[in-house]
């Protein structure tokens, strides 16, 4: 393992090849061309990103067009529930090269997932101060059962690339990296804005600045890198207002998915379906582990974990929680730090993770709710 970057890239690309093989063998539709093959990564909500990249956001003339439940039980849904960074990135490639959404998204999925894994390795190497363990953790991170979402046409890899770049910018004392990365982050998913808080706290921790009132001048000076992402988010709010008449169109659009604010723990076991029961148990296990390792992480990373655990649950459902938990990369690093040195067979855990990931990916191929 003298060349960790090369090793990470090879492992990641080999896993992607396995996805394509599974698509050929188990895909529900006939595969007759390259376009058919890469379409296996276009499932579930990826159709909304396709629509935004192809057609842009629609102008709204009435609030009900954003999202509403009709008397007959059907739902009005709109693209405004989805943030623009990822679809606009793909739209840029589509316009530049004259290609389809699937070709553009497949290209960005490869680039962004590899970038994401390399940034994870960089952060982990700094955090653990152990190159070998950081590489082992990164390989396990690539192979973790639910991390196939990093390779499909979703926002996960873009979101985590931006988030990790923000933390690495702080580590390397290049906060302008963090400012640019956070500007992408807040335009990728709604929780991006809230993630400014743990990055800001991490910056203060790295600089050794205590959170005290008498330090307000120096704290203010070290907070200026947040101005750019806040302005980027404000610009998007204004754009929503111009197009829909509502600054919070993205929030109002959630009604189309039956989402409304509830106390987080009410979302657990809220439904008898397999995916909701499984995700509820999974969330509880992750919460208990987060509590167990609290003292091994700084305040900033603990806050990152808990806001990204609890915020999705306030929508009243555990659907997609196996995907959202992927943001909790500090927990994964601690898990590897505790578990990997104790396993004598170096190949055991990677093989188990890979087999479980391919099993989980089979649900994605059939667009089963378990893969949402």
Coordinates of C-alpha atoms in Angstrom, one line a residue:
X1 CA 0.0 0.0 0.0
X2 CA 2.7 2.4 -1.0
X3 CA 0.4 4.3 -3.3
X4 CA -2.8 5.0 -1.3
X5 CA -4.3 7.4 -3.8
X6 CA -3.9 4.8 -6.6
X7 CA -5.3 2.1 -4.4
X8 CA -8.4 4.1 -3.5
X9 CA -9.1 4.9 -7.2
X10 CA -8.7 1.3 -8.2
X11 CA -11.0 0.0 -5.5
X12 CA -13.6 2.6 -6.2
X13 CA -13.6 1.9 -9.9
X14 CA -13.7 -1.9 -9.4
X15 CA -16.8 -1.5 -7.3
X16 CA -18.4 0.6 -10.0
X17 CA -17.7 -2.1 -12.5
X18 CA -19.5 -4.6 -10.2
X19 CA -22.6 -2.3 -10.2
X20 CA -22.6 -2.3 -14.0
X21 CA -22.3 -6.1 -14.0
X22 CA -25.2 -6.4 -11.6
X23 CA -27.1 -4.1 -13.8
X24 CA -26.5 -6.4 -16.8
X25 CA -27.4 -9.5 -14.9
X26 CA -30.2 -8.4 -12.6
X27 CA -31.5 -5.2 -14.1
X28 CA -35.3 -5.3 -14.5
X29 CA -35.2 -3.8 -18.0
X30 CA -33.4 -5.1 -21.1
X31 CA -29.9 -3.7 -21.5
X32 CA -29.3 -3.1 -25.3
X33 CA -26.8 -0.2 -25.2
X34 CA -24.5 1.8 -23.1
X35 CA -27.3 4.3 -22.4
X36 CA -29.5 1.5 -21.1
X37 CA -26.6 0.3 -18.9
X38 CA -25.8 3.6 -17.2
X39 CA -29.6 4.2 -16.8
X40 CA -29.4 1.7 -13.9
X41 CA -28.1 4.6 -11.8
X42 CA -31.2 6.7 -12.6
X43 CA -33.8 5.5 -10.1
X44 CA -36.1 7.0 -7.5
X45 CA -35.7 10.8 -7.1
X46 CA -33.0 11.0 -9.7
X47 CA -35.8 11.8 -12.2
X48 CA -36.3 15.1 -10.5
X49 CA -32.6 16.0 -11.0
X50 CA -32.9 14.9 -14.7
X51 CA -35.9 17.2 -15.1
X52 CA -34.2 20.2 -13.5
X53 CA -31.0 19.7 -15.6
X54 CA -33.0 19.3 -18.8
X55 CA -35.8 21.9 -18.3
X56 CA -34.7 24.1 -15.4
X57 CA -37.1 25.2 -12.6
X58 CA -40.7 25.9 -13.6
X59 CA -42.2 29.3 -12.8
X60 CA -44.9 29.0 -10.1
X61 CA -48.2 31.0 -10.2
X62 CA -49.9 29.5 -7.2
X63 CA -48.6 28.0 -4.0
X64 CA -50.5 24.7 -4.6
X65 CA -48.2 24.1 -7.6
X66 CA -45.2 23.8 -5.2
X67 CA -46.7 20.8 -3.4
X68 CA -50.0 19.6 -2.1
X69 CA -52.1 16.6 -1.2
X70 CA -55.3 16.4 -3.3
X71 CA -58.7 15.2 -1.9
X72 CA -58.3 11.9 -3.8
X73 CA -55.0 11.2 -2.1
X74 CA -52.7 12.0 -5.0
X75 CA -49.9 14.4 -4.5
X76 CA -48.8 17.5 -6.4
X77 CA -45.0 17.6 -6.5
X78 CA -42.5 20.0 -7.9
X79 CA -38.8 20.4 -8.7
X80 CA -38.5 23.1 -6.1
X81 CA -38.0 20.5 -3.4
X82 CA -34.5 19.9 -4.8
X83 CA -31.6 22.3 -4.6
X84 CA -29.8 23.4 -7.8
X85 CA -26.0 22.7 -7.5
X86 CA -26.1 19.1 -8.6
X87 CA -28.6 19.3 -11.5
X88 CA -27.0 22.6 -12.7
X89 CA -23.6 20.9 -12.7
X90 CA -25.0 18.2 -15.0
X91 CA -26.8 20.8 -17.1
X92 CA -23.5 22.5 -17.7
X93 CA -22.0 19.3 -19.1
X94 CA -25.1 18.6 -21.1
X95 CA -24.9 22.1 -22.8
X96 CA -21.1 21.9 -23.1
X97 CA -20.9 18.5 -24.8
X98 CA -24.4 18.1 -26.1
X99 CA -24.9 14.9 -24.2
X100 CA -27.9 13.4 -22.3
X101 CA -28.5 13.7 -18.6
X102 CA -27.5 10.1 -18.0
X103 CA -24.1 10.5 -19.7
X104 CA -23.5 13.8 -17.9
X105 CA -24.5 12.4 -14.5
X106 CA -22.5 9.2 -15.0
X107 CA -19.4 11.3 -15.7
X108 CA -20.0 13.5 -12.6
X109 CA -20.8 10.5 -10.5
X110 CA -17.3 9.0 -11.3
X111 CA -15.4 12.3 -10.7
X112 CA -17.3 13.4 -7.6
X113 CA -17.3 10.0 -5.9
X114 CA -13.5 9.6 -6.5
X115 CA -12.9 13.2 -5.3
X116 CA -15.1 12.4 -2.2
X117 CA -13.2 9.3 -1.3
X118 CA -9.8 11.0 -1.7
X119 CA -11.0 13.9 0.5
X120 CA -12.2 11.4 3.1
X121 CA -8.8 9.8 3.1
X122 CA -7.1 13.2 3.5
X123 CA -9.3 14.2 6.4
X124 CA -9.0 10.8 8.1
X125 CA -5.2 10.8 7.7
X126 CA -5.1 14.2 9.5
X127 CA -7.6 13.1 12.1
X128 CA -6.0 9.8 13.0
X129 CA -2.4 10.7 12.2
X130 CA -2.0 7.2 10.8
X131 CA -1.6 6.8 7.0
X132 CA -2.2 3.0 7.0
X133 CA -5.3 3.1 9.2
X134 CA -6.6 6.0 7.1
X135 CA -6.3 4.0 3.9
X136 CA -8.0 1.0 5.5
X137 CA -10.8 3.2 6.8
X138 CA -11.2 4.7 3.3
X139 CA -11.5 1.3 1.6
X140 CA -14.1 0.2 4.2
X141 CA -15.9 3.6 3.6
X142 CA -16.1 2.8 -0.1
X143 CA -17.4 -0.7 0.6
X144 CA -19.9 0.1 3.4
X145 CA -23.3 -1.4 2.6
X146 CA -25.3 1.9 1.9
X147 CA -22.5 3.8 0.3
X148 CA -23.5 2.8 -3.2
X149 CA -25.5 6.0 -3.0
X150 CA -22.2 7.8 -3.7
X151 CA -22.1 6.4 -7.2
X152 CA -25.8 6.9 -8.3
X153 CA -27.2 10.1 -9.7
X154 CA -27.8 11.6 -6.3
X155 CA -26.3 14.6 -4.4
X156 CA -24.4 12.6 -1.8
X157 CA -20.9 12.7 -3.4
X158 CA -21.2 16.4 -4.2
X159 CA -22.5 17.2 -0.7
X160 CA -19.8 15.3 1.1
X161 CA -17.0 16.5 -1.2
X162 CA -18.0 20.1 -0.4
X163 CA -18.3 19.3 3.3
X164 CA -15.0 17.5 3.6
X165 CA -13.3 20.2 1.6
X166 CA -14.6 22.8 4.0
X167 CA -13.1 20.8 7.0
X168 CA -9.8 20.2 5.2
X169 CA -9.6 23.9 4.3
X170 CA -9.8 24.6 8.1
X171 CA -7.2 21.9 8.8
X172 CA -4.8 23.4 6.3
X173 CA -5.5 27.0 7.3
X174 CA -6.9 27.9 3.9
X175 CA -10.3 29.1 4.9
X176 CA -10.9 30.5 1.4
X177 CA -11.2 26.8 0.4
X178 CA -13.8 26.4 3.1
X179 CA -15.7 29.5 1.9
X180 CA -15.9 28.2 -1.7
X181 CA -16.8 24.7 -0.6
X182 CA -19.5 25.9 1.8
X183 CA -21.0 28.0 -1.0
X184 CA -21.4 24.8 -3.0
X185 CA -22.7 23.0 0.1
X186 CA -25.6 25.4 0.8
X187 CA -26.8 25.1 -2.8
X188 CA -26.7 21.3 -2.8
X189 CA -29.1 20.3 0.0
X190 CA -31.2 22.1 2.6
X191 CA -29.1 21.0 5.5
X192 CA -26.0 22.5 4.0
X193 CA -26.8 25.9 5.7
X194 CA -26.9 24.2 9.1
X195 CA -23.6 22.5 8.5
X196 CA -21.9 25.9 8.6
X197 CA -22.2 25.7 12.3
X198 CA -19.9 22.7 12.9
X199 CA -17.4 23.9 10.3
X200 CA -17.3 27.3 12.0
X201 CA -16.8 25.6 15.4
X202 CA -14.1 23.3 14.0
X203 CA -12.3 26.3 12.7
X204 CA -12.3 27.9 16.2
X205 CA -11.2 24.6 17.7
X206 CA -8.3 24.3 15.3
X207 CA -7.2 27.9 16.0
X208 CA -7.5 27.4 19.7
X209 CA -10.1 30.2 20.2
X210 CA -12.4 29.6 23.2
X211 CA -16.1 30.5 22.8
X212 CA -16.1 33.3 25.3
X213 CA -17.8 36.7 25.1
X214 CA -14.6 38.6 25.7
X215 CA -13.2 36.9 22.5
X216 CA -16.0 38.4 20.4
X217 CA -13.6 40.5 18.2
X218 CA -11.3 37.6 17.3
X219 CA -14.3 35.3 16.9
X220 CA -15.9 37.8 14.5
X221 CA -12.7 38.0 12.5
X222 CA -12.5 34.2 12.2
X223 CA -16.1 34.0 11.1
X224 CA -15.8 36.2 8.0
X225 CA -15.2 33.1 5.7
X226 CA -18.9 32.3 6.3
X227 CA -20.0 35.5 4.5
X228 CA -19.7 34.0 1.0
X229 CA -21.8 30.8 1.6
X230 CA -24.5 32.9 3.4
X231 CA -24.6 35.3 0.4
X232 CA -24.9 32.3 -1.9
X233 CA -27.8 30.9 0.0
X234 CA -29.5 34.4 0.2
X235 CA -29.1 34.7 -3.6
X236 CA -30.9 31.3 -4.0
X237 CA -33.7 32.5 -1.7
X238 CA -34.1 35.6 -3.9
X239 CA -34.2 33.5 -7.0
X240 CA -36.9 31.3 -5.5
X241 CA -38.9 34.4 -4.7
X242 CA -38.6 35.7 -8.3
X243 CA -39.7 32.4 -9.7
X244 CA -42.4 31.3 -7.2
X245 CA -43.3 34.3 -5.1
X246 CA -41.9 32.5 -2.0
X247 CA -38.4 32.8 -0.5
X248 CA -38.8 29.3 1.1
X249 CA -40.3 27.5 -2.0
X250 CA -38.0 24.5 -1.3
X251 CA -39.6 24.1 2.2
X252 CA -43.1 24.6 1.0
X253 CA -42.5 22.0 -1.8
X254 CA -42.0 19.3 0.9
X255 CA -45.7 19.0 1.3
X256 CA -45.8 17.1 -2.0
X257 CA -43.9 14.4 -0.2
X258 CA -46.2 14.4 2.8
X259 CA -43.4 15.9 4.9
X260 CA -44.3 18.2 7.8
X261 CA -42.4 19.1 11.0
X262 CA -42.6 16.6 13.9
X263 CA -40.6 15.8 17.0
X264 CA -37.7 13.7 15.7
X265 CA -38.4 10.6 17.7
X266 CA -42.0 10.4 16.5
X267 CA -40.6 9.4 13.1
X268 CA -39.2 6.1 14.5
X269 CA -41.3 3.0 13.7
X270 CA -43.8 5.2 12.0
X271 CA -45.0 2.5 9.5
X272 CA -45.0 -1.2 9.2
X273 CA -43.0 -1.5 6.0
X274 CA -39.7 -3.3 6.0
X275 CA -37.7 -0.2 5.1
X276 CA -39.2 1.9 7.8
X277 CA -38.7 -0.7 10.5
X278 CA -35.1 -1.4 9.4
X279 CA -34.2 2.3 9.2
X280 CA -35.7 2.9 12.6
X281 CA -33.5 0.2 14.1
X282 CA -30.5 1.5 12.2
X283 CA -31.1 5.0 13.4
X284 CA -31.3 3.9 17.0
X285 CA -28.0 1.9 16.7
X286 CA -26.3 4.9 15.2
X287 CA -27.6 7.2 17.9
X288 CA -26.4 4.8 20.7
X289 CA -23.0 4.6 19.1
X290 CA -22.8 8.4 18.7
X291 CA -23.5 8.7 22.4
X292 CA -20.9 6.1 23.2
X293 CA -18.1 7.8 21.3
X294 CA -19.0 11.4 22.2
X295 CA -15.8 12.0 24.2
X296 CA -13.7 10.8 21.3
X297 CA -14.8 13.7 19.0
X298 CA -14.6 17.5 19.4
X299 CA -17.8 19.5 19.9
X300 CA -17.9 20.5 16.3
X301 CA -18.0 17.0 14.9
X302 CA -20.5 15.9 17.6
X303 CA -22.8 18.7 16.5
X304 CA -22.3 17.7 12.8
X305 CA -23.5 14.2 13.7
X306 CA -26.5 15.1 15.7
X307 CA -27.9 17.8 13.5
X308 CA -27.7 15.5 10.5
X309 CA -29.2 12.6 12.5
X310 CA -32.1 14.6 14.0
X311 CA -33.0 17.1 11.2
X312 CA -34.1 14.5 8.6
X313 CA -36.3 12.8 11.3
X314 CA -38.2 16.1 11.8
X315 CA -39.9 15.4 8.5
X316 CA -41.8 12.6 10.2
X317 CA -40.3 9.5 8.4
X318 CA -37.2 7.3 8.5
X319 CA -37.3 6.9 4.7
X320 CA -33.8 7.5 3.2
X321 CA -32.2 7.5 6.7
X322 CA -29.7 4.9 5.6
X323 CA -28.6 7.4 2.9
X324 CA -28.6 10.5 5.1
X325 CA -26.5 8.7 7.8
X326 CA -23.7 8.6 5.2
X327 CA -23.0 12.3 6.1
X328 CA -21.9 11.1 9.6
X329 CA -18.3 10.4 8.4
X330 CA -16.7 11.2 11.8
X331 CA -18.6 8.2 13.3
X332 CA -17.3 6.0 10.6
X333 CA -13.7 7.1 11.3
X334 CA -14.0 6.3 15.0
X335 CA -15.6 3.0 14.2
X336 CA -12.6 2.1 12.0
X337 CA -10.2 3.4 14.7
X338 CA -11.8 1.1 17.3
X339 CA -12.5 -2.0 15.2
X340 CA -9.9 -2.4 12.4
X341 CA -6.8 -2.9 14.6
X342 CA -8.7 -5.8 16.4
X343 CA -9.4 -7.8 13.3
X344 CA -6.7 -10.3 12.5
X345 CA -7.9 -11.1 9.0
X346 CA -7.5 -7.8 7.0
X347 CA -9.8 -9.0 4.2
X348 CA -12.7 -10.2 6.4
X349 CA -14.5 -6.9 7.0
X350 CA -14.0 -5.5 3.4
X351 CA -15.5 -8.7 2.0
X352 CA -18.5 -8.7 4.3
X353 CA -19.1 -5.0 3.6
X354 CA -18.9 -5.5 -0.2
X355 CA -21.3 -8.4 -0.2
X356 CA -23.8 -6.4 1.9
X357 CA -23.4 -3.4 -0.4
X358 CA -24.1 -5.5 -3.5
X359 CA -27.2 -6.9 -1.7
X360 CA -28.3 -3.4 -0.8
X361 CA -27.6 -2.2 -4.4
X362 CA -30.0 -4.9 -5.7
X363 CA -32.9 -2.9 -4.0
X364 CA -31.7 0.1 -6.0
X365 CA -31.9 -1.8 -9.2
X366 CA -35.6 -2.5 -8.7
X367 CA -36.3 1.0 -7.3
X368 CA -37.5 -0.6 -4.0
X369 CA -38.4 1.9 -1.2
X370 CA -35.5 0.4 0.8
X371 CA -33.2 2.2 -1.6
X372 CA -34.8 5.6 -1.4

